């Protein structure tokens, strides 16, 4: 059950925390990423490469225009549960989804692929990111889990940052057409008087 991962380090965590504390008016996020030195990049249907091995979604984030951004998503871990078809493909010497995941971010040396990791490692990467953000932002105000069936769950930790929220969570990876699961960081406006989403709502909000 392979995992490929690159948990954010202090530099990127600091940048994301700064984004979370911004007032997201038109041009504010674009000015921030320019200060950060993030490089425009569309290689993964993303808007920027952070220089730490991470790519920023959506494609329109941080761009010019009169409309304020509504979200920023930065994946840092992917997970896959192989099935019998993968075993058949590998036995025949053909490329399987495991091999596909092995090539995810293989051009980024900071990403590490573990072929025999298991879901516990995927969850551990989520916890490591939550702990890292906790060192910067304090304890998360919300921690919830979403039962996805088969004894599996996706987990979410969220912080309020003024009129914004920062979420570290797990969800489906749309970039692989739902083949893989991913863990990522979501940042965006969230009114101070609005309750935090449920775990199921978090899973939809974080999809990219």
CSV table of C-alpha atoms in Angstrom, one decimal:
chain,number,residue,atom,x,y,z
A,1,UNK,CA,0.0,0.0,0.0
A,2,UNK,CA,2.2,2.8,-1.3
A,3,UNK,CA,2.6,6.4,-0.1
A,4,UNK,CA,4.5,9.3,-1.6
A,5,UNK,CA,5.0,12.2,0.7
A,6,UNK,CA,6.6,15.5,1.4
A,7,UNK,CA,5.4,17.0,4.6
A,8,UNK,CA,5.9,20.8,4.7
A,9,UNK,CA,8.9,22.2,6.5
A,10,UNK,CA,9.1,25.4,8.6
A,11,UNK,CA,9.6,27.7,5.6
A,12,UNK,CA,6.5,26.6,3.8
A,13,UNK,CA,4.5,26.4,7.0
A,14,UNK,CA,5.4,30.0,7.7
A,15,UNK,CA,4.3,31.2,4.2
A,16,UNK,CA,1.0,29.3,4.5
A,17,UNK,CA,0.4,30.8,7.9
A,18,UNK,CA,1.0,34.3,6.5
A,19,UNK,CA,-1.5,33.6,3.7
A,20,UNK,CA,-4.0,32.5,6.4
A,21,UNK,CA,-3.6,35.8,8.3
A,22,UNK,CA,-4.1,38.0,5.2
A,23,UNK,CA,-7.2,39.8,4.3
A,24,UNK,CA,-8.1,38.2,1.0
A,25,UNK,CA,-9.0,41.2,-1.0
A,26,UNK,CA,-8.2,41.5,-4.7
A,27,UNK,CA,-4.5,41.3,-5.4
A,28,UNK,CA,-3.5,40.5,-1.8
A,29,UNK,CA,-2.7,36.8,-2.4
A,30,UNK,CA,-0.9,37.6,-5.7
A,31,UNK,CA,1.3,40.2,-3.9
A,32,UNK,CA,2.0,37.6,-1.1
A,33,UNK,CA,3.2,34.9,-3.5
A,34,UNK,CA,5.4,37.4,-5.2
A,35,UNK,CA,7.0,38.2,-1.9
A,36,UNK,CA,7.4,34.5,-1.2
A,37,UNK,CA,9.2,34.0,-4.5
A,38,UNK,CA,6.9,31.2,-5.6
A,39,UNK,CA,7.4,30.5,-9.3
A,40,UNK,CA,4.5,30.5,-11.8
A,41,UNK,CA,3.9,26.9,-12.9
A,42,UNK,CA,1.2,25.1,-14.8
A,43,UNK,CA,2.8,21.6,-15.0
A,44,UNK,CA,0.3,20.0,-12.6
A,45,UNK,CA,-2.7,22.2,-13.4
A,46,UNK,CA,-1.3,24.3,-10.6
A,47,UNK,CA,-0.6,28.0,-10.3
A,48,UNK,CA,2.8,28.1,-8.5
A,49,UNK,CA,5.7,25.9,-7.5
A,50,UNK,CA,6.7,26.9,-3.9
A,51,UNK,CA,10.4,25.9,-4.4
A,52,UNK,CA,10.0,23.3,-1.6
A,53,UNK,CA,8.6,20.6,-3.9
A,54,UNK,CA,5.0,21.6,-3.5
A,55,UNK,CA,2.5,22.8,-6.1
A,56,UNK,CA,-0.2,25.3,-5.4
A,57,UNK,CA,-3.8,24.9,-6.7
A,58,UNK,CA,-6.1,26.1,-8.3
A,59,UNK,CA,-4.5,27.3,-11.5
A,60,UNK,CA,-6.1,30.8,-11.1
A,61,UNK,CA,-4.7,31.3,-7.5
A,62,UNK,CA,-2.6,34.4,-7.1
A,63,UNK,CA,-3.3,35.8,-10.5
A,64,UNK,CA,-4.0,39.3,-11.7
A,65,UNK,CA,-7.5,40.6,-11.7
A,66,UNK,CA,-10.2,42.4,-9.8
A,67,UNK,CA,-11.6,39.3,-8.0
A,68,UNK,CA,-10.3,38.0,-4.7
A,69,UNK,CA,-9.1,34.4,-4.5
A,70,UNK,CA,-11.4,32.0,-2.6
A,71,UNK,CA,-9.0,29.2,-1.8
A,72,UNK,CA,-5.4,27.9,-1.9
A,73,UNK,CA,-4.7,24.1,-1.8
A,74,UNK,CA,-1.3,22.5,-1.4
A,75,UNK,CA,-1.0,18.7,-1.5
A,76,UNK,CA,1.8,17.0,0.5
A,77,UNK,CA,1.0,13.2,0.5
A,78,UNK,CA,-0.7,10.6,-1.7
A,79,UNK,CA,-1.9,7.1,-0.9
A,80,UNK,CA,-3.2,4.1,-2.8
A,81,UNK,CA,-4.6,0.7,-1.9
A,82,UNK,CA,-3.7,-1.8,-4.6
A,83,UNK,CA,-6.2,-4.3,-5.8
A,84,UNK,CA,-6.1,-7.7,-7.5
A,85,UNK,CA,-5.8,-6.1,-10.9
A,86,UNK,CA,-2.6,-4.3,-9.9
A,87,UNK,CA,-1.2,-7.6,-8.8
A,88,UNK,CA,-2.1,-9.1,-12.2
A,89,UNK,CA,-0.5,-6.2,-14.1
A,90,UNK,CA,2.7,-6.4,-12.0
A,91,UNK,CA,2.9,-10.2,-12.5
A,92,UNK,CA,2.7,-9.6,-16.2
A,93,UNK,CA,5.4,-7.0,-16.1
A,94,UNK,CA,2.9,-4.2,-16.9
A,95,UNK,CA,2.5,-0.8,-15.4
A,96,UNK,CA,0.1,-0.6,-12.5
A,97,UNK,CA,-1.3,2.2,-10.4
A,98,UNK,CA,1.4,1.5,-7.9
A,99,UNK,CA,4.0,2.4,-10.6
A,100,UNK,CA,1.9,5.4,-11.5
A,101,UNK,CA,2.0,6.7,-7.9
A,102,UNK,CA,5.8,6.0,-7.8
A,103,UNK,CA,6.2,8.6,-10.6
A,104,UNK,CA,4.0,11.2,-8.8
A,105,UNK,CA,6.4,14.1,-8.1
A,106,UNK,CA,9.4,12.0,-9.0
A,107,UNK,CA,11.0,15.1,-10.5
A,108,UNK,CA,10.9,16.7,-7.0
A,109,UNK,CA,13.8,15.3,-4.8
A,110,UNK,CA,12.1,16.3,-1.6
A,111,UNK,CA,9.2,13.7,-2.2
A,112,UNK,CA,9.8,10.2,-0.9
A,113,UNK,CA,8.0,7.1,-2.2
A,114,UNK,CA,7.3,4.2,0.1
A,115,UNK,CA,6.1,1.1,-1.7
A,116,UNK,CA,5.1,-0.9,1.4
A,117,UNK,CA,3.8,1.8,3.7
A,118,UNK,CA,0.2,1.2,4.5
A,119,UNK,CA,-2.6,3.5,5.6
A,120,UNK,CA,-1.0,4.1,9.0
A,121,UNK,CA,1.9,5.9,7.2
A,122,UNK,CA,-0.6,8.0,5.3
A,123,UNK,CA,-2.3,9.0,8.5
A,124,UNK,CA,1.0,9.6,10.2
A,125,UNK,CA,1.9,12.1,7.5
A,126,UNK,CA,-1.3,14.0,8.2
A,127,UNK,CA,-0.5,14.0,11.9
A,128,UNK,CA,3.0,15.3,11.3
A,129,UNK,CA,1.6,18.2,9.3
A,130,UNK,CA,-1.0,19.0,12.0
A,131,UNK,CA,1.7,19.0,14.6
A,132,UNK,CA,4.0,21.2,12.5
A,133,UNK,CA,1.2,23.8,12.0
A,134,UNK,CA,0.3,23.5,15.7
A,135,UNK,CA,3.8,24.6,16.6
A,136,UNK,CA,3.1,27.8,14.6
A,137,UNK,CA,-0.6,28.4,15.2
A,138,UNK,CA,-1.3,26.6,18.5
A,139,UNK,CA,-3.8,23.7,18.9
A,140,UNK,CA,-6.4,23.4,16.1
A,141,UNK,CA,-9.9,24.6,17.0
A,142,UNK,CA,-11.5,21.7,15.2
A,143,UNK,CA,-10.4,18.1,14.8
A,144,UNK,CA,-12.9,15.7,13.1
A,145,UNK,CA,-12.9,12.4,11.1
A,146,UNK,CA,-15.0,11.1,8.3
A,147,UNK,CA,-15.8,7.4,8.0
A,148,UNK,CA,-15.2,6.4,4.4
A,149,UNK,CA,-16.2,2.8,4.8
A,150,UNK,CA,-14.3,-0.4,5.2
A,151,UNK,CA,-12.8,0.7,8.5
A,152,UNK,CA,-11.2,3.7,6.8
A,153,UNK,CA,-11.4,7.3,7.7
A,154,UNK,CA,-10.3,10.7,6.6
A,155,UNK,CA,-9.1,13.2,9.2
A,156,UNK,CA,-9.2,17.0,9.4
A,157,UNK,CA,-7.7,19.6,11.7
A,158,UNK,CA,-8.7,23.3,11.3
A,159,UNK,CA,-7.6,26.6,12.7
A,160,UNK,CA,-9.5,29.9,12.5
A,161,UNK,CA,-7.2,32.8,11.4
A,162,UNK,CA,-9.3,35.9,11.6
A,163,UNK,CA,-11.7,35.8,8.7
A,164,UNK,CA,-9.9,32.8,7.2
A,165,UNK,CA,-9.4,29.2,8.0
A,166,UNK,CA,-6.5,26.8,7.6
A,167,UNK,CA,-7.3,23.1,7.2
A,168,UNK,CA,-5.0,20.1,7.1
A,169,UNK,CA,-7.0,17.1,5.8
A,170,UNK,CA,-7.4,14.0,3.7
A,171,UNK,CA,-9.6,13.5,0.6
A,172,UNK,CA,-9.8,12.0,-2.9
A,173,UNK,CA,-7.2,13.1,-5.5
A,174,UNK,CA,-9.1,14.4,-8.5
A,175,UNK,CA,-5.8,14.7,-10.4
A,176,UNK,CA,-5.7,10.9,-10.6
A,177,UNK,CA,-9.4,10.7,-11.5
A,178,UNK,CA,-10.1,9.5,-8.0
A,179,UNK,CA,-7.5,6.7,-8.1
A,180,UNK,CA,-5.4,8.0,-5.2
A,181,UNK,CA,-6.2,9.6,-1.8
A,182,UNK,CA,-4.3,12.7,-0.8
A,183,UNK,CA,-3.5,14.8,2.2
A,184,UNK,CA,-3.3,18.6,1.7
A,185,UNK,CA,-3.5,22.0,3.2
A,186,UNK,CA,-6.5,24.3,2.4
A,187,UNK,CA,-6.5,28.0,3.1
A,188,UNK,CA,-9.2,30.5,2.4
A,189,UNK,CA,-11.8,32.9,3.7
A,190,UNK,CA,-14.2,31.6,6.3
A,191,UNK,CA,-16.4,34.1,8.1
A,192,UNK,CA,-15.8,34.3,11.9
A,193,UNK,CA,-19.5,33.8,12.6
A,194,UNK,CA,-19.8,30.7,10.4
A,195,UNK,CA,-19.5,27.3,12.0
A,196,UNK,CA,-16.7,25.0,10.8
A,197,UNK,CA,-17.8,22.4,8.2
A,198,UNK,CA,-18.6,18.9,9.2
A,199,UNK,CA,-16.0,16.2,8.3
A,200,UNK,CA,-18.0,15.2,5.2
A,201,UNK,CA,-18.1,18.9,4.1
A,202,UNK,CA,-14.4,19.2,4.7
A,203,UNK,CA,-13.8,16.3,2.3
A,204,UNK,CA,-15.6,18.1,-0.5
A,205,UNK,CA,-14.0,21.4,0.2
A,206,UNK,CA,-10.5,20.0,0.0
A,207,UNK,CA,-10.9,18.1,-3.3
A,208,UNK,CA,-8.5,19.2,-6.0
